[in-house]
mmCIF file of C-alpha atoms in Angstrom:
data_model
loop_
_atom_site.group_PDB
_atom_site.id
_atom_site.type_symbol
_atom_site.label_atom_id
_atom_site.label_comp_id
_atom_site.label_asym_id
_atom_site.label_seq_id
_atom_site.Cartn_x
_atom_site.Cartn_y
_atom_site.Cartn_z
ATOM 1 C CA UNK R 1 8.649 17.339 -6.895
ATOM 2 C CA UNK R 2 6.203 15.278 -8.818
ATOM 3 C CA UNK R 3 4.709 12.003 -7.081
ATOM 4 C CA UNK R 4 4.406 8.682 -8.298
ATOM 5 C CA UNK R 5 2.519 8.557 -11.566
ATOM 6 C CA UNK R 6 0.682 5.871 -13.204
ATOM 7 C CA UNK R 7 -0.916 5.499 -16.451
ATOM 8 C CA UNK R 8 -3.510 4.694 -17.647
ATOM 9 C CA UNK R 9 -5.604 5.533 -14.678
ATOM 10 C CA UNK R 10 -8.561 3.317 -16.104
ATOM 11 C CA UNK R 11 -8.179 0.360 -18.611
ATOM 12 C CA UNK R 12 -10.738 -1.878 -19.971
ATOM 13 C CA UNK R 13 -9.950 -4.654 -21.744
ATOM 14 C CA UNK R 14 -11.675 -7.907 -22.995
ATOM 15 C CA UNK R 15 -10.784 -11.297 -22.067
ATOM 16 C CA UNK R 16 -7.919 -12.770 -23.927
ATOM 17 C CA UNK R 17 -6.010 -9.277 -24.710
ATOM 18 C CA UNK R 18 -3.015 -8.106 -23.131
ATOM 19 C CA UNK R 19 -2.564 -5.045 -20.158
ATOM 20 C CA UNK R 20 0.046 -3.101 -19.832
ATOM 21 C CA UNK R 21 0.285 -0.969 -16.674
ATOM 22 C CA UNK R 22 3.060 2.153 -16.455
ATOM 23 C CA UNK R 23 4.229 3.601 -13.517
ATOM 24 C CA UNK R 24 7.011 6.449 -13.344
ATOM 25 C CA UNK R 25 8.516 6.573 -9.782
ATOM 26 C CA UNK R 26 9.051 9.829 -7.841
ATOM 27 C CA UNK R 27 12.317 11.730 -8.947
ATOM 28 C CA UNK R 28 15.367 10.087 -7.526
ATOM 29 C CA UNK R 29 13.628 6.936 -6.435
ATOM 30 C CA UNK R 30 15.053 3.627 -8.011
ATOM 31 C CA UNK R 31 12.991 1.190 -6.272
ATOM 32 C CA UNK R 32 9.457 0.024 -7.400
ATOM 33 C CA UNK R 33 6.797 -2.165 -5.924
ATOM 34 C CA UNK R 34 3.636 -3.288 -7.633
ATOM 35 C CA UNK R 35 0.288 -4.241 -5.084
ATOM 36 C CA UNK R 36 -3.021 -5.403 -6.330
ATOM 37 C CA UNK R 37 -6.021 -4.327 -4.467
ATOM 38 C CA UNK R 38 -9.317 -6.648 -5.092
ATOM 39 C CA UNK R 39 -12.644 -5.384 -4.379
ATOM 40 C CA UNK R 40 -13.330 -5.023 -0.453
ATOM 41 C CA UNK R 41 -9.592 -5.901 0.251
ATOM 42 C CA UNK R 42 -6.381 -4.548 1.292
ATOM 43 C CA UNK R 43 -3.311 -4.187 -1.032
ATOM 44 C CA UNK R 44 -1.494 -7.213 -1.688
ATOM 45 C CA UNK R 45 2.041 -7.242 -2.645
ATOM 46 C CA UNK R 46 3.106 -8.536 -6.107
ATOM 47 C CA UNK R 47 6.595 -7.766 -7.073
ATOM 48 C CA UNK R 48 9.625 -5.474 -6.053
ATOM 49 C CA UNK R 49 12.000 -4.336 -8.728
ATOM 50 C CA UNK R 50 14.874 -1.971 -8.610
ATOM 51 C CA UNK R 51 16.382 -0.906 -11.938
ATOM 52 C CA UNK R 52 17.143 -3.593 -14.160
ATOM 53 C CA UNK R 53 16.692 -6.510 -11.612
ATOM 54 C CA UNK R 54 13.767 -8.269 -10.065
ATOM 55 C CA UNK R 55 14.225 -8.498 -6.642
ATOM 56 C CA UNK R 56 11.252 -10.222 -5.435
ATOM 57 C CA UNK R 57 8.377 -11.811 -7.580
ATOM 58 C CA UNK R 58 6.859 -13.701 -4.924
ATOM 59 C CA UNK R 59 3.572 -12.307 -5.279
ATOM 60 C CA UNK R 60 3.479 -12.665 -8.963
ATOM 61 C CA UNK R 61 0.979 -15.508 -10.357
ATOM 62 C CA UNK R 62 3.136 -17.843 -12.077
ATOM 63 C CA UNK R 63 1.441 -17.425 -15.530
ATOM 64 C CA UNK R 64 0.461 -14.491 -17.525
ATOM 65 C CA UNK R 65 2.113 -11.913 -15.535
ATOM 66 C CA UNK R 66 5.330 -10.225 -15.891
ATOM 67 C CA UNK R 67 7.190 -6.965 -14.633
ATOM 68 C CA UNK R 68 10.077 -4.995 -15.591
ATOM 69 C CA UNK R 69 11.918 -1.817 -14.597
ATOM 70 C CA UNK R 70 14.255 -1.110 -17.686
ATOM 71 C CA UNK R 71 17.327 1.610 -17.136
ATOM 72 C CA UNK R 72 15.592 4.171 -19.109
ATOM 73 C CA UNK R 73 11.728 4.882 -18.961
ATOM 74 C CA UNK R 74 8.806 3.562 -16.527
ATOM 75 C CA UNK R 75 8.309 0.306 -14.895
ATOM 76 C CA UNK R 76 5.781 -1.858 -16.524
ATOM 77 C CA UNK R 77 3.393 -4.581 -15.231
ATOM 78 C CA UNK R 78 2.139 -6.604 -18.098
ATOM 79 C CA UNK R 79 -0.786 -9.186 -17.993
ATOM 80 C CA UNK R 80 -1.291 -11.417 -20.619
ATOM 81 C CA UNK R 81 -4.460 -13.172 -21.625
ATOM 82 C CA UNK R 82 -6.616 -11.450 -19.274
ATOM 83 C CA UNK R 83 -9.484 -12.946 -17.275
ATOM 84 C CA UNK R 84 -12.543 -11.512 -15.559
ATOM 85 C CA UNK R 85 -10.565 -12.293 -12.445
ATOM 86 C CA UNK R 86 -7.969 -9.869 -13.088
ATOM 87 C CA UNK R 87 -10.214 -7.083 -12.869
ATOM 88 C CA UNK R 88 -8.427 -4.857 -9.847
ATOM 89 C CA UNK R 89 -6.754 -1.455 -8.554
ATOM 90 C CA UNK R 90 -2.967 -2.189 -9.483
ATOM 91 C CA UNK R 91 -0.920 0.251 -7.158
ATOM 92 C CA UNK R 92 2.633 1.066 -8.004
ATOM 93 C CA UNK R 93 4.720 2.696 -5.022
ATOM 94 C CA UNK R 94 8.404 3.829 -5.075
ATOM 95 C CA UNK R 95 11.106 4.380 -2.674
ATOM 96 C CA UNK R 96 14.890 5.327 -2.313
ATOM 97 C CA UNK R 97 15.361 1.739 -0.952
ATOM 98 C CA UNK R 98 17.280 2.585 2.038
ATOM 99 C CA UNK R 99 16.237 0.817 5.095
ATOM 100 C CA UNK R 100 14.237 3.973 6.788
ATOM 101 C CA UNK R 101 12.615 5.046 3.586
ATOM 102 C CA UNK R 102 8.751 4.839 3.049
ATOM 103 C CA UNK R 103 7.021 3.606 -0.083
ATOM 104 C CA UNK R 104 4.924 6.260 -1.991
ATOM 105 C CA UNK R 105 1.923 5.078 -3.777
ATOM 106 C CA UNK R 106 0.729 6.066 -6.999
ATOM 107 C CA UNK R 107 -2.921 6.895 -7.770
ATOM 108 C CA UNK R 108 -3.454 3.374 -8.845
ATOM 109 C CA UNK R 109 -4.985 1.785 -12.359
ATOM 110 C CA UNK R 110 -8.415 0.320 -12.525
ATOM 111 C CA UNK R 111 -8.130 -2.741 -14.691
ATOM 112 C CA UNK R 112 -11.472 -3.854 -15.716
ATOM 113 C CA UNK R 113 -11.969 -7.347 -17.746
ATOM 114 C CA UNK R 114 -14.979 -7.833 -19.805
ATOM 115 C CA UNK Q 1 3.731 -15.642 8.447
ATOM 116 C CA UNK Q 2 3.510 -11.604 9.270
ATOM 117 C CA UNK Q 3 -0.380 -11.113 9.225
ATOM 118 C CA UNK Q 4 -2.029 -7.896 9.695
ATOM 119 C CA UNK Q 5 -5.565 -7.824 11.255
ATOM 120 C CA UNK Q 6 -7.875 -4.972 11.328
ATOM 121 C CA UNK Q 7 -10.977 -5.845 13.205
ATOM 122 C CA UNK Q 8 -13.116 -2.863 12.716
ATOM 123 C CA UNK Q 9 -14.808 -3.132 8.981
ATOM 124 C CA UNK Q 10 -16.275 0.272 9.503
ATOM 125 C CA UNK Q 11 -16.117 2.858 11.973
ATOM 126 C CA UNK Q 12 -18.077 6.328 12.404
ATOM 127 C CA UNK Q 13 -17.266 9.328 14.277
ATOM 128 C CA UNK Q 14 -19.187 12.877 14.773
ATOM 129 C CA UNK Q 15 -17.291 15.747 13.258
ATOM 130 C CA UNK Q 16 -14.662 17.397 16.150
ATOM 131 C CA UNK Q 17 -14.966 14.055 17.988
ATOM 132 C CA UNK Q 18 -12.078 11.681 18.518
ATOM 133 C CA UNK Q 19 -11.904 8.219 16.881
ATOM 134 C CA UNK Q 20 -9.547 5.053 17.536
ATOM 135 C CA UNK Q 21 -8.981 2.725 14.768
ATOM 136 C CA UNK Q 22 -7.642 -0.909 15.886
ATOM 137 C CA UNK Q 23 -4.535 -2.968 14.214
ATOM 138 C CA UNK Q 24 -3.033 -5.981 15.470
ATOM 139 C CA UNK Q 25 0.151 -7.746 13.754
ATOM 140 C CA UNK Q 26 1.826 -11.126 14.099
ATOM 141 C CA UNK Q 27 5.588 -10.862 13.849
ATOM 142 C CA UNK Q 28 8.693 -13.022 15.022
ATOM 143 C CA UNK Q 29 10.984 -10.027 14.023
ATOM 144 C CA UNK Q 30 12.234 -7.764 16.746
ATOM 145 C CA UNK Q 31 13.020 -4.674 14.655
ATOM 146 C CA UNK Q 32 10.017 -3.795 11.821
ATOM 147 C CA UNK Q 33 8.083 -0.730 10.918
ATOM 148 C CA UNK Q 34 4.468 -0.021 10.827
ATOM 149 C CA UNK Q 35 2.007 2.443 8.672
ATOM 150 C CA UNK Q 36 -1.271 3.589 8.480
ATOM 151 C CA UNK Q 37 -2.330 4.672 5.215
ATOM 152 C CA UNK Q 38 -5.407 6.351 4.180
ATOM 153 C CA UNK Q 39 -7.437 5.815 1.240
ATOM 154 C CA UNK Q 40 -10.224 8.519 0.136
ATOM 155 C CA UNK Q 41 -12.820 7.656 -2.550
ATOM 156 C CA UNK Q 42 -10.015 8.819 -5.038
ATOM 157 C CA UNK Q 43 -8.331 5.748 -4.228
ATOM 158 C CA UNK Q 44 -5.089 7.307 -3.787
ATOM 159 C CA UNK Q 45 -2.979 5.736 -0.730
ATOM 160 C CA UNK Q 46 -1.763 8.554 1.316
ATOM 161 C CA UNK Q 47 0.675 8.010 4.097
ATOM 162 C CA UNK Q 48 -0.647 9.180 7.427
ATOM 163 C CA UNK Q 49 1.956 7.915 9.961
ATOM 164 C CA UNK Q 50 4.432 5.389 10.664
ATOM 165 C CA UNK Q 51 6.156 3.904 13.644
ATOM 166 C CA UNK Q 52 9.464 2.409 13.981
ATOM 167 C CA UNK Q 53 9.204 -0.629 16.273
ATOM 168 C CA UNK Q 54 12.267 0.305 18.181
ATOM 169 C CA UNK Q 55 11.059 3.471 18.889
ATOM 170 C CA UNK Q 56 9.076 3.449 22.376
ATOM 171 C CA UNK Q 57 7.575 6.916 21.742
ATOM 172 C CA UNK Q 58 4.553 6.775 20.471
ATOM 173 C CA UNK Q 59 4.167 8.508 16.571
ATOM 174 C CA UNK Q 60 2.240 11.978 15.993
ATOM 175 C CA UNK Q 61 1.290 13.653 13.130
ATOM 176 C CA UNK Q 62 -0.739 16.669 13.995
ATOM 177 C CA UNK Q 63 -4.180 15.208 14.701
ATOM 178 C CA UNK Q 64 -2.823 11.829 14.018
ATOM 179 C CA UNK Q 65 -1.628 9.668 16.745
ATOM 180 C CA UNK Q 66 -0.684 5.871 17.237
ATOM 181 C CA UNK Q 67 -0.987 3.834 20.611
ATOM 182 C CA UNK Q 68 1.927 1.287 19.725
ATOM 183 C CA UNK Q 69 2.106 -1.750 22.178
ATOM 184 C CA UNK Q 70 4.908 -3.675 21.205
ATOM 185 C CA UNK Q 71 4.406 -6.595 23.697
ATOM 186 C CA UNK Q 72 0.485 -6.688 22.526
ATOM 187 C CA UNK Q 73 1.623 -6.235 19.064
ATOM 188 C CA UNK Q 74 -1.026 -3.703 18.781
ATOM 189 C CA UNK Q 75 -0.760 -0.275 16.534
ATOM 190 C CA UNK Q 76 -4.051 1.777 17.197
ATOM 191 C CA UNK Q 77 -4.637 4.984 15.184
ATOM 192 C CA UNK Q 78 -6.365 7.751 16.991
ATOM 193 C CA UNK Q 79 -8.065 10.862 14.830
ATOM 194 C CA UNK Q 80 -8.457 13.820 17.017
ATOM 195 C CA UNK Q 81 -10.933 16.404 16.151
ATOM 196 C CA UNK Q 82 -12.396 14.828 13.071
ATOM 197 C CA UNK Q 83 -13.146 16.408 9.845
ATOM 198 C CA UNK Q 84 -15.196 15.299 7.058
ATOM 199 C CA UNK Q 85 -12.172 15.318 5.127
ATOM 200 C CA UNK Q 86 -11.190 12.284 7.297
ATOM 201 C CA UNK Q 87 -13.629 10.096 5.549
ATOM 202 C CA UNK Q 88 -11.993 7.069 3.846
ATOM 203 C CA UNK Q 89 -10.638 3.472 4.291
ATOM 204 C CA UNK Q 90 -7.632 3.478 6.566
ATOM 205 C CA UNK Q 91 -5.335 0.514 6.204
ATOM 206 C CA UNK Q 92 -2.543 -0.848 8.650
ATOM 207 C CA UNK Q 93 0.558 -2.010 7.209
ATOM 208 C CA UNK Q 94 3.600 -4.002 8.714
ATOM 209 C CA UNK Q 95 6.978 -3.579 6.585
ATOM 210 C CA UNK Q 96 8.741 -6.759 5.839
ATOM 211 C CA UNK Q 97 12.537 -6.784 5.457
ATOM 212 C CA UNK Q 98 13.634 -10.480 4.333
ATOM 213 C CA UNK Q 99 16.475 -11.600 2.597
ATOM 214 C CA UNK Q 100 17.353 -8.451 0.386
ATOM 215 C CA UNK Q 101 13.486 -8.034 -0.255
ATOM 216 C CA UNK Q 102 11.326 -5.382 1.394
ATOM 217 C CA UNK Q 103 7.296 -5.596 0.922
ATOM 218 C CA UNK Q 104 4.366 -4.407 3.015
ATOM 219 C CA UNK Q 105 1.792 -6.523 4.422
ATOM 220 C CA UNK Q 106 -1.548 -4.571 4.815
ATOM 221 C CA UNK Q 107 -4.690 -5.367 6.791
ATOM 222 C CA UNK Q 108 -8.078 -5.367 5.144
ATOM 223 C CA UNK Q 109 -9.024 -2.088 6.036
ATOM 224 C CA UNK Q 110 -11.484 0.267 8.294
ATOM 225 C CA UNK Q 111 -13.908 2.395 6.465
ATOM 226 C CA UNK Q 112 -14.232 5.549 8.382
ATOM 227 C CA UNK Q 113 -17.600 7.776 8.143
ATOM 228 C CA UNK Q 114 -17.430 11.134 9.583
ATOM 229 C CA UNK Q 115 -21.066 12.600 10.184
ATOM 230 C CA UNK Q 116 -21.569 16.373 10.257
#
């Protein structure tokens, strides 16, 4: 049973470009969460999605950031017009969504903005 | 607001010895979940152990156990018989269930070094 998959593992972008981060949840999981980890910090919640629905995006910056989890395919975290402050590790987690379930994390995508 | 505090930025332990990592949290909820995650140099987040607040018994997973003090809002992790592979960042996390949403709130982490 494959775990949570994220790609790419490393992404380099220049300021002003777009970054697309992909997350495939564990088999059978329909709930996806995105977290951001800045250097020397813990993970910070960004957004919680279910298939075709954004449940909670209270941790997402108001501009340039968007997320989706379509009926088919992976969840996408999209950052438009990246700035140096967007450099971080972005982690995706998935769960079955039941109250007792645990979030299982992917290996993360390390975004570097030049 | 729910917060998680890890007061030890770094800890070290001798191989085969025992070490305890501290975590305190702040919440007004009565039922919640707490977790310890390990992040080795690969940066993968690995679940170590979890505790449901309604359970009085402390969770254990092999060499890992917790000391859950609900009244004190304390959730420490004890690692027994430490191994070199235990060296990692350890994050304490609190799970918020709120208005149909769910998220984890993490502490800033404790870097554990295991000395041979």
